[in-house]
CSV table of N, CA and C in Angstrom, one decimal:
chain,number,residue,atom,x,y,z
A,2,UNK,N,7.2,94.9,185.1
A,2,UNK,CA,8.4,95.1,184.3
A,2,UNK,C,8.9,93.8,183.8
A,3,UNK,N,8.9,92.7,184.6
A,3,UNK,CA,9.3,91.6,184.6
A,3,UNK,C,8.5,91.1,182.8
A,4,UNK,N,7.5,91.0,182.9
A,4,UNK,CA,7.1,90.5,181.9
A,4,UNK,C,7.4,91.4,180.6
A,5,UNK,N,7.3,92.3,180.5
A,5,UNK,CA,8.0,93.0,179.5
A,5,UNK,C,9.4,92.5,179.1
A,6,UNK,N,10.2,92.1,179.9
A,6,UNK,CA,11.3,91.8,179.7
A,6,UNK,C,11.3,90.5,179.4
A,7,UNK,N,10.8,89.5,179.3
A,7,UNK,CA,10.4,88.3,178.8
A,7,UNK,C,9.6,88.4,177.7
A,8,UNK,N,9.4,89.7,177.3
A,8,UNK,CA,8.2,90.0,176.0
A,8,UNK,C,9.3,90.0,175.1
A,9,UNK,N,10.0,90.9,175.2
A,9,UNK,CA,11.2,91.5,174.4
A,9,UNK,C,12.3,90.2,173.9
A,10,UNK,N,12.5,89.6,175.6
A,10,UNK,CA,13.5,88.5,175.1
A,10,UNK,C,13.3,87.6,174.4
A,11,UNK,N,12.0,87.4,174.7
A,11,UNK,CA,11.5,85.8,173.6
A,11,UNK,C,11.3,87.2,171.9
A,12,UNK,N,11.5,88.0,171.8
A,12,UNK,CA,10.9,88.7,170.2
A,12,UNK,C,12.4,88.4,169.9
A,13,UNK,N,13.5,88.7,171.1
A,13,UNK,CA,14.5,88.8,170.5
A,13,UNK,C,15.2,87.5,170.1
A,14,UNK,N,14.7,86.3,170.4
A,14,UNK,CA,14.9,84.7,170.9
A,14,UNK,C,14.8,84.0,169.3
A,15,UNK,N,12.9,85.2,168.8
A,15,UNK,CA,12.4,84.9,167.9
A,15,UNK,C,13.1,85.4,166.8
A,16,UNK,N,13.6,86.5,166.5
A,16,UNK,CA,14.3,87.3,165.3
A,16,UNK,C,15.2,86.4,165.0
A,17,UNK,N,16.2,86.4,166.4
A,17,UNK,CA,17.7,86.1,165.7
A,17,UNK,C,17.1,84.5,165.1
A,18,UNK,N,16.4,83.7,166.0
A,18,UNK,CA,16.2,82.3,165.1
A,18,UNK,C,15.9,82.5,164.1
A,19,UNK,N,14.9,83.2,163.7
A,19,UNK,CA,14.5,83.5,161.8
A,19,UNK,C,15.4,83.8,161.1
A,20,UNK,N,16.1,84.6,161.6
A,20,UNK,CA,17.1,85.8,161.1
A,20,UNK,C,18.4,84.5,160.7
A,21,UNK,N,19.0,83.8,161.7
A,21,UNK,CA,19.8,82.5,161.3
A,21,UNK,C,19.3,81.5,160.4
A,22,UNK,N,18.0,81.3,160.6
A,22,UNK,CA,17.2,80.3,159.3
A,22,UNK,C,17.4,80.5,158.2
A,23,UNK,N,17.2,81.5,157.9
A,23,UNK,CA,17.1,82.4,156.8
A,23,UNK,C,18.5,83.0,156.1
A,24,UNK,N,19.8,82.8,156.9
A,24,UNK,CA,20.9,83.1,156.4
A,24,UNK,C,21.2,81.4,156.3
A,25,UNK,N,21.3,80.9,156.9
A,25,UNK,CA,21.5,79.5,156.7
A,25,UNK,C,20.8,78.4,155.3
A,26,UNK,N,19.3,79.0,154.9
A,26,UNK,CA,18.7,78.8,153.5
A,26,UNK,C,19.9,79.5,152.5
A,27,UNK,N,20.0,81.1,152.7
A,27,UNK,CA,20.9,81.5,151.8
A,27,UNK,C,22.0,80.7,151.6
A,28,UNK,N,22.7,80.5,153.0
A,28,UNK,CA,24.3,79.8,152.2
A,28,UNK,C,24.3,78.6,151.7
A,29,UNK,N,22.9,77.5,152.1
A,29,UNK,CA,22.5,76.2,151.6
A,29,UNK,C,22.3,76.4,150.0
A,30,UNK,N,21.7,77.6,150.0
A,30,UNK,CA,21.7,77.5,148.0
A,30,UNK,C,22.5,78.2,147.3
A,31,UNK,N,23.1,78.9,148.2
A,31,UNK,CA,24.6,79.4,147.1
A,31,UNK,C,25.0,78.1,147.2
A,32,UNK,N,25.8,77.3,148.1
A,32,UNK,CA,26.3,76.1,147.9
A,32,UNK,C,26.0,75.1,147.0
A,33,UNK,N,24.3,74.6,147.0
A,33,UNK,CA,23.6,74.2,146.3
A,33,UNK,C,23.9,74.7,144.4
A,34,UNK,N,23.8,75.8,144.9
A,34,UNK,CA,24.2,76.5,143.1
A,34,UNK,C,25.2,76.6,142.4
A,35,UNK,N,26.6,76.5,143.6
A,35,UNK,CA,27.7,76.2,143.2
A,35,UNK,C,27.9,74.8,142.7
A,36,UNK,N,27.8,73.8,143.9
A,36,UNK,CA,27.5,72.4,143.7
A,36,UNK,C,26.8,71.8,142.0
A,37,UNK,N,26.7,72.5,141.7
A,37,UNK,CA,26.0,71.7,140.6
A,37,UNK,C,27.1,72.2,139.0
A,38,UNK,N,27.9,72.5,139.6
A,38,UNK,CA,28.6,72.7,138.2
A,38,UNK,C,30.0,71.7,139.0
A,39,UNK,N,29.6,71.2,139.9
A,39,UNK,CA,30.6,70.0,140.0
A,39,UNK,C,30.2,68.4,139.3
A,40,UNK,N,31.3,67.7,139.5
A,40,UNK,CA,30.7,66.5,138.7
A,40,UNK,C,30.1,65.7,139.6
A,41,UNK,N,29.8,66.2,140.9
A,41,UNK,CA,29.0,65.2,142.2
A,41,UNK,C,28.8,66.5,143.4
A,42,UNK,N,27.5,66.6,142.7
A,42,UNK,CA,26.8,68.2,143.1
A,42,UNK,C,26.4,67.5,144.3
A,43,UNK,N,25.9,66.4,144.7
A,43,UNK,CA,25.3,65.9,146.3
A,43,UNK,C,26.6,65.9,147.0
A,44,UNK,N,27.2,65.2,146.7
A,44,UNK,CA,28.5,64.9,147.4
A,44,UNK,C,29.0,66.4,147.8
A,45,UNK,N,29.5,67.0,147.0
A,45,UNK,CA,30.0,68.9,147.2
A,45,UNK,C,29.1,69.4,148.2
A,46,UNK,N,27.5,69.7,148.6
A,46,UNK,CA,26.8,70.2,148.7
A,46,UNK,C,26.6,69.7,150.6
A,47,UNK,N,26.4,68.4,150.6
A,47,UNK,CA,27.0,68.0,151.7
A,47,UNK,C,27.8,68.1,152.6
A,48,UNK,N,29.1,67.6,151.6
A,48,UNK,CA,30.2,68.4,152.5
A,48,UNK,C,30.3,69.5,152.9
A,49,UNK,N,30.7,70.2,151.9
A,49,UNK,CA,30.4,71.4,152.2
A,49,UNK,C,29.3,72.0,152.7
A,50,UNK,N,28.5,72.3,153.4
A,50,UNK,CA,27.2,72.4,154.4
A,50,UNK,C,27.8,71.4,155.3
A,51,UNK,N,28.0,70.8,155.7
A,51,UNK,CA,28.1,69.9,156.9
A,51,UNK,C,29.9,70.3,157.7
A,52,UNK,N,30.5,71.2,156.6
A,52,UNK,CA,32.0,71.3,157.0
A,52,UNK,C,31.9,72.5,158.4
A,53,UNK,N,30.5,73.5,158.0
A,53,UNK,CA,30.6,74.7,158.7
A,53,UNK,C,31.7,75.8,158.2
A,54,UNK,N,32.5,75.5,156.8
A,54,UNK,CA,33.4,76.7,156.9
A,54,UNK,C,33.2,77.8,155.8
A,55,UNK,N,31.9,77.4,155.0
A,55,UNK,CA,31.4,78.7,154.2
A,55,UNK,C,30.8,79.5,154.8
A,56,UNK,N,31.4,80.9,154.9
A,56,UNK,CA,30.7,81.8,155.3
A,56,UNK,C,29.3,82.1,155.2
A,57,UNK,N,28.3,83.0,155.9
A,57,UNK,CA,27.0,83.5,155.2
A,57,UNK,C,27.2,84.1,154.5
A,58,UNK,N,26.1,83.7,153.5
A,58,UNK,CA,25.7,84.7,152.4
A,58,UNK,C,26.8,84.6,151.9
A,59,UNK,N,27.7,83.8,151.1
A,59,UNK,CA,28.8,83.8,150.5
A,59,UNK,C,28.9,84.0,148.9
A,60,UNK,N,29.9,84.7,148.9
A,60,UNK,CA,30.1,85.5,147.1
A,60,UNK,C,31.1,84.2,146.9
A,61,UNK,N,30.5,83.9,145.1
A,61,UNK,CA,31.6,82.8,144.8
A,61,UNK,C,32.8,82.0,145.0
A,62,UNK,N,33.2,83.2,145.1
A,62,UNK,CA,34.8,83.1,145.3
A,62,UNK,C,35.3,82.5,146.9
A,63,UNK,N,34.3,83.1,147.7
A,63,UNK,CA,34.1,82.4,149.2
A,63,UNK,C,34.2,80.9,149.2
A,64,UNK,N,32.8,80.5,148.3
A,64,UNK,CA,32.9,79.0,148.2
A,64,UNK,C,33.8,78.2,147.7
A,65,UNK,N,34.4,78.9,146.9
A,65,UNK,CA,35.7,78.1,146.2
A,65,UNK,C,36.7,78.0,147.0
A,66,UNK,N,36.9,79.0,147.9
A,66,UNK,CA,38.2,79.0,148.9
A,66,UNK,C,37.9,78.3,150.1
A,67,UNK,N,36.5,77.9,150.5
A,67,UNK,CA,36.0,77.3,151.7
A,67,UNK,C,35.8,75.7,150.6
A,68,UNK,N,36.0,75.4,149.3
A,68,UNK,CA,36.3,74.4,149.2
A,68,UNK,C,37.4,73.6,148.8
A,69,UNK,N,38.4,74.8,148.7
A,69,UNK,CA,39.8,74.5,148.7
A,69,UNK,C,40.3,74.1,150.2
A,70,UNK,N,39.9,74.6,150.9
A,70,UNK,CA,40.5,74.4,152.4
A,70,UNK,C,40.1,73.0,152.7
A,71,UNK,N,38.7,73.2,152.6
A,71,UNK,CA,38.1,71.7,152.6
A,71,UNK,C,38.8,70.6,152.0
A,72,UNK,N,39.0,70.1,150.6
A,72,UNK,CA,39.9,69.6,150.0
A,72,UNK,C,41.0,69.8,150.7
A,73,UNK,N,41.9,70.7,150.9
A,73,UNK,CA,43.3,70.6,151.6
A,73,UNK,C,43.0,69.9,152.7
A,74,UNK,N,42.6,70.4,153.5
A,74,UNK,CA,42.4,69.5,155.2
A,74,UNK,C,42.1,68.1,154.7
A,75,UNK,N,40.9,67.1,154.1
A,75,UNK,CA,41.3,65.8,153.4
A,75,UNK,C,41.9,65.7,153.1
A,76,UNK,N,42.9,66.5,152.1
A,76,UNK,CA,44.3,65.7,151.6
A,76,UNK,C,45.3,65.6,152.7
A,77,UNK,N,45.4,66.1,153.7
A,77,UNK,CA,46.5,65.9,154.7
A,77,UNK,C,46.2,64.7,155.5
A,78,UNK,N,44.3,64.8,155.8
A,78,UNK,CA,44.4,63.2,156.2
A,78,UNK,C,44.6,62.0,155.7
A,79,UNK,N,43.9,62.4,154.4
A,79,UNK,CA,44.7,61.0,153.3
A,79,UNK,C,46.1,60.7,153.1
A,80,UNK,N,47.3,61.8,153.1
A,80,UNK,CA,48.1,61.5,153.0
A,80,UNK,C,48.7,60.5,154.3
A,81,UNK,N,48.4,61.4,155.7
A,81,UNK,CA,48.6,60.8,156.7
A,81,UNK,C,48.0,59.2,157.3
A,82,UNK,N,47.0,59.1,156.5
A,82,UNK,CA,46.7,57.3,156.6
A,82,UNK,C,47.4,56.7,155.4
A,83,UNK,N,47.6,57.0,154.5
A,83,UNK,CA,49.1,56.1,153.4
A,83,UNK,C,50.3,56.3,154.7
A,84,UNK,N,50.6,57.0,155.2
A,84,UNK,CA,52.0,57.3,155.9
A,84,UNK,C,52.2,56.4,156.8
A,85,UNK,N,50.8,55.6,157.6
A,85,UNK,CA,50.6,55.0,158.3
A,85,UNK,C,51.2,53.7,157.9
A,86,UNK,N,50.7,53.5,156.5
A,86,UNK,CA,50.6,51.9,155.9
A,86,UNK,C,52.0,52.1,155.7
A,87,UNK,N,52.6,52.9,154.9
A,87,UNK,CA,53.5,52.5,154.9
A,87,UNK,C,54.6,52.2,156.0
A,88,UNK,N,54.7,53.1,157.2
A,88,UNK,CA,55.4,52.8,158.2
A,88,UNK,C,55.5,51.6,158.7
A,89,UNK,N,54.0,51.3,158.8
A,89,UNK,CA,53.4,49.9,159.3
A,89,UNK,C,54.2,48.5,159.0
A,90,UNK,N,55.3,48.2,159.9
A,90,UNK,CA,56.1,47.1,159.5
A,90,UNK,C,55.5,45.8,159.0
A,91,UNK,N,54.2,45.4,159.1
A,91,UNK,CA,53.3,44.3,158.7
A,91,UNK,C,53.4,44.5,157.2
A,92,UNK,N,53.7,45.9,156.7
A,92,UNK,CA,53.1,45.7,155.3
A,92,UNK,C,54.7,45.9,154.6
A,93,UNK,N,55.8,45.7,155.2
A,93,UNK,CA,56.9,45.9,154.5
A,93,UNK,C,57.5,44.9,153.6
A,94,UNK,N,57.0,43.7,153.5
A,94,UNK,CA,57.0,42.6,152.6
A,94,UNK,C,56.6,42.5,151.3
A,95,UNK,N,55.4,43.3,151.9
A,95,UNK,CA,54.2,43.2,150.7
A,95,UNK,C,54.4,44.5,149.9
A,96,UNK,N,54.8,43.9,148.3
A,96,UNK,CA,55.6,44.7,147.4
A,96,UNK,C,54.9,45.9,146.8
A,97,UNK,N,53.2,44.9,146.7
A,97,UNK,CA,52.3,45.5,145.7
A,97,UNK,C,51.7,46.6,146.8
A,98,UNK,N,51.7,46.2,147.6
A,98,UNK,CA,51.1,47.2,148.8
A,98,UNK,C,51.9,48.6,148.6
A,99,UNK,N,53.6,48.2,149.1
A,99,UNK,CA,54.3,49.9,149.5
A,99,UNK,C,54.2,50.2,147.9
A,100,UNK,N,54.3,49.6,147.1
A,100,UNK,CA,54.7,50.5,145.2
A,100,UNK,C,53.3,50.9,145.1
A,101,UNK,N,52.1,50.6,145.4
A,101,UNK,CA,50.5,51.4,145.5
A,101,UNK,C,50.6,52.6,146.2
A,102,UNK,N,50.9,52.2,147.6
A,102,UNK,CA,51.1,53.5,148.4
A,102,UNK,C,52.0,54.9,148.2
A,103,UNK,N,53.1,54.0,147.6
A,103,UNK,CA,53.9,55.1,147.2
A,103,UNK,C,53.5,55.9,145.6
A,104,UNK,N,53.3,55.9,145.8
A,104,UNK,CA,52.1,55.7,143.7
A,104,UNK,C,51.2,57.2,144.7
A,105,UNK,N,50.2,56.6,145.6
A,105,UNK,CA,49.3,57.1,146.3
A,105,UNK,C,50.0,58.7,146.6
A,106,UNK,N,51.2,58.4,147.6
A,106,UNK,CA,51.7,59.6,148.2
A,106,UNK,C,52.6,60.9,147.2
A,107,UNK,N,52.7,60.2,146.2
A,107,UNK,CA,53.1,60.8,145.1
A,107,UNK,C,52.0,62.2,144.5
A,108,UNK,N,51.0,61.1,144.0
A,108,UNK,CA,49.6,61.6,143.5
A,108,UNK,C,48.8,62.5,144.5
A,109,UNK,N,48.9,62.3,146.0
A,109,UNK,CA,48.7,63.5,147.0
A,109,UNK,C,49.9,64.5,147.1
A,110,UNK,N,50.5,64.2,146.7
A,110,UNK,CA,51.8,65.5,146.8
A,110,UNK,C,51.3,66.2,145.6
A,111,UNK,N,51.2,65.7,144.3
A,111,UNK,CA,50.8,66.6,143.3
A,111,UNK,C,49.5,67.1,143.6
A,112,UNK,N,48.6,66.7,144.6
A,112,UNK,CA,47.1,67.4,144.8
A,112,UNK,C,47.0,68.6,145.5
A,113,UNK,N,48.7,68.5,146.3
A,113,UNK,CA,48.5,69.6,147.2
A,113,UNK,C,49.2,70.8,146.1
A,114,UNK,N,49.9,70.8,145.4
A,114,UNK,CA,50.6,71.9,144.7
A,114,UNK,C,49.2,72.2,143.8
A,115,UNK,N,48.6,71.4,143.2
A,115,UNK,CA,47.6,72.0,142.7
A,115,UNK,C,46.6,72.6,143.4
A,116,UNK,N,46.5,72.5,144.6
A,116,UNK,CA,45.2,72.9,145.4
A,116,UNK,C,46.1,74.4,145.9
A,117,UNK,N,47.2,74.3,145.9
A,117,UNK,CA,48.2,75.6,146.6
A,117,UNK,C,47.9,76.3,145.4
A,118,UNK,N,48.1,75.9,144.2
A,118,UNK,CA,47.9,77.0,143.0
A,118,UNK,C,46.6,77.4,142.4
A,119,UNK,N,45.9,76.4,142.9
A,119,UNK,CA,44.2,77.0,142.6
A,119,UNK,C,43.8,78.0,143.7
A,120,UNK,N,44.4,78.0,145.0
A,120,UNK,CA,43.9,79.1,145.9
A,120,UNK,C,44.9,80.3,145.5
A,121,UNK,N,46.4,79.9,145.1
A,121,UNK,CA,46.7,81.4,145.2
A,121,UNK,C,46.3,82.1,143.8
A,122,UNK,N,45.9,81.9,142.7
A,122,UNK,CA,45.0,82.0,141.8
A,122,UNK,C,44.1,82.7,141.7
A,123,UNK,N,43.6,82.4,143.1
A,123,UNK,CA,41.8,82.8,143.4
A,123,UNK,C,41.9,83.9,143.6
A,124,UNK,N,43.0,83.9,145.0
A,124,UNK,CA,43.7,85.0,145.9
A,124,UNK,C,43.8,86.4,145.1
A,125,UNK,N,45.2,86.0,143.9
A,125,UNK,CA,45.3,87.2,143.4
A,125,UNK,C,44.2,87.7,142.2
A,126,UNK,N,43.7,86.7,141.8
A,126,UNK,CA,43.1,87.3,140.6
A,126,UNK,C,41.9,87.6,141.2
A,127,UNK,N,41.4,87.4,142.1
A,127,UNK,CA,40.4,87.9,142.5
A,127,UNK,C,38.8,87.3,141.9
A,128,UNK,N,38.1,87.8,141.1
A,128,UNK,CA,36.8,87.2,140.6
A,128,UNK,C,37.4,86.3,139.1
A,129,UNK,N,38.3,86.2,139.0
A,129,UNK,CA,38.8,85.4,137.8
A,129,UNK,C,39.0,84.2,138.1
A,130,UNK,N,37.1,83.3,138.7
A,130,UNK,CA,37.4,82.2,138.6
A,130,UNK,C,38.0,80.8,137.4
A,131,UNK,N,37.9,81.4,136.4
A,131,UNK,CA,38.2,80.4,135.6
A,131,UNK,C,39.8,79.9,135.5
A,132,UNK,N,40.4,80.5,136.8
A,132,UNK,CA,41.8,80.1,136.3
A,132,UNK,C,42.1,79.4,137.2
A,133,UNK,N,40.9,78.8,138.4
A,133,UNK,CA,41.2,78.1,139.2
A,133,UNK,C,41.1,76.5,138.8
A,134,UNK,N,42.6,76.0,139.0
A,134,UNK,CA,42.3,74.4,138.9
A,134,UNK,C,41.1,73.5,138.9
A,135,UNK,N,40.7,72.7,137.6
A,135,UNK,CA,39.9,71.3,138.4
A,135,UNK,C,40.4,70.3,139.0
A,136,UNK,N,40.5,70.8,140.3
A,136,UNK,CA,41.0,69.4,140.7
A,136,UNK,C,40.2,68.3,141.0
């Protein structure tokens, strides 16, 4: 009996690995096929594949919201390393530094309202990508 059940487990060992390969191809070239109507289809394609947060087998609209999120979570860290400098009493002197950064934290505050309006966009309109922001 024993080996029967080692017959089965390794088929079943075998499936699900193929079966993952093979959903994993799929979401690599939806990505890939999304990616290329960006203006840095390697860069997009990367990240995104390396983020883990597109679903399998993803319908458009998936990847655009799995790369809105994406973009949001970078923008919070970007903002939060300007927040740094600026707090940073070393750099309170230095004029050209805080008027850059504040310049900086400005321009991420308008990235997040656009990234807020490009997902709820997505949200309500549903397959009506084109009304989603370039950001």
């Amino acid at each position: 009996m024993a080996p029967h059940f080692h017959l089965c487990f390794l088929f079943f060992i075998y499936t699900a690995a193929y079966h993952h390969r093979n959903c994993v191809q799929a979401t690599s070239s939806a990505i890939k096929e999304a990616c290329k109507a960006t203006r840095f289809p390697k860069t997009c394609h990367v990240s995104l594949t390396k983020s883990g947060i597109v679903p399998t087998d993803p319908k458009p609209y998936q990847i655009l919201l799995s790369t809105l999120s994406l973009s949001s979570k970078n923008l919070a860290t970007a903002e939060s390393m300007v927040q740094r400098i600026l707090k940073d009493k070393h750099n309170a002197d230095n004029h050209n530094l805080t008027t850059t950064a504040e310049l900086c934290v400005e321009s991420l505050r308008h990235s997040v309202y656009r990234l807020t309006s490009s997902k709820k966009a997505l949200l309500t309109t549903g397959i009506e990508i084109k009304n989603v922001f370039d950001y």
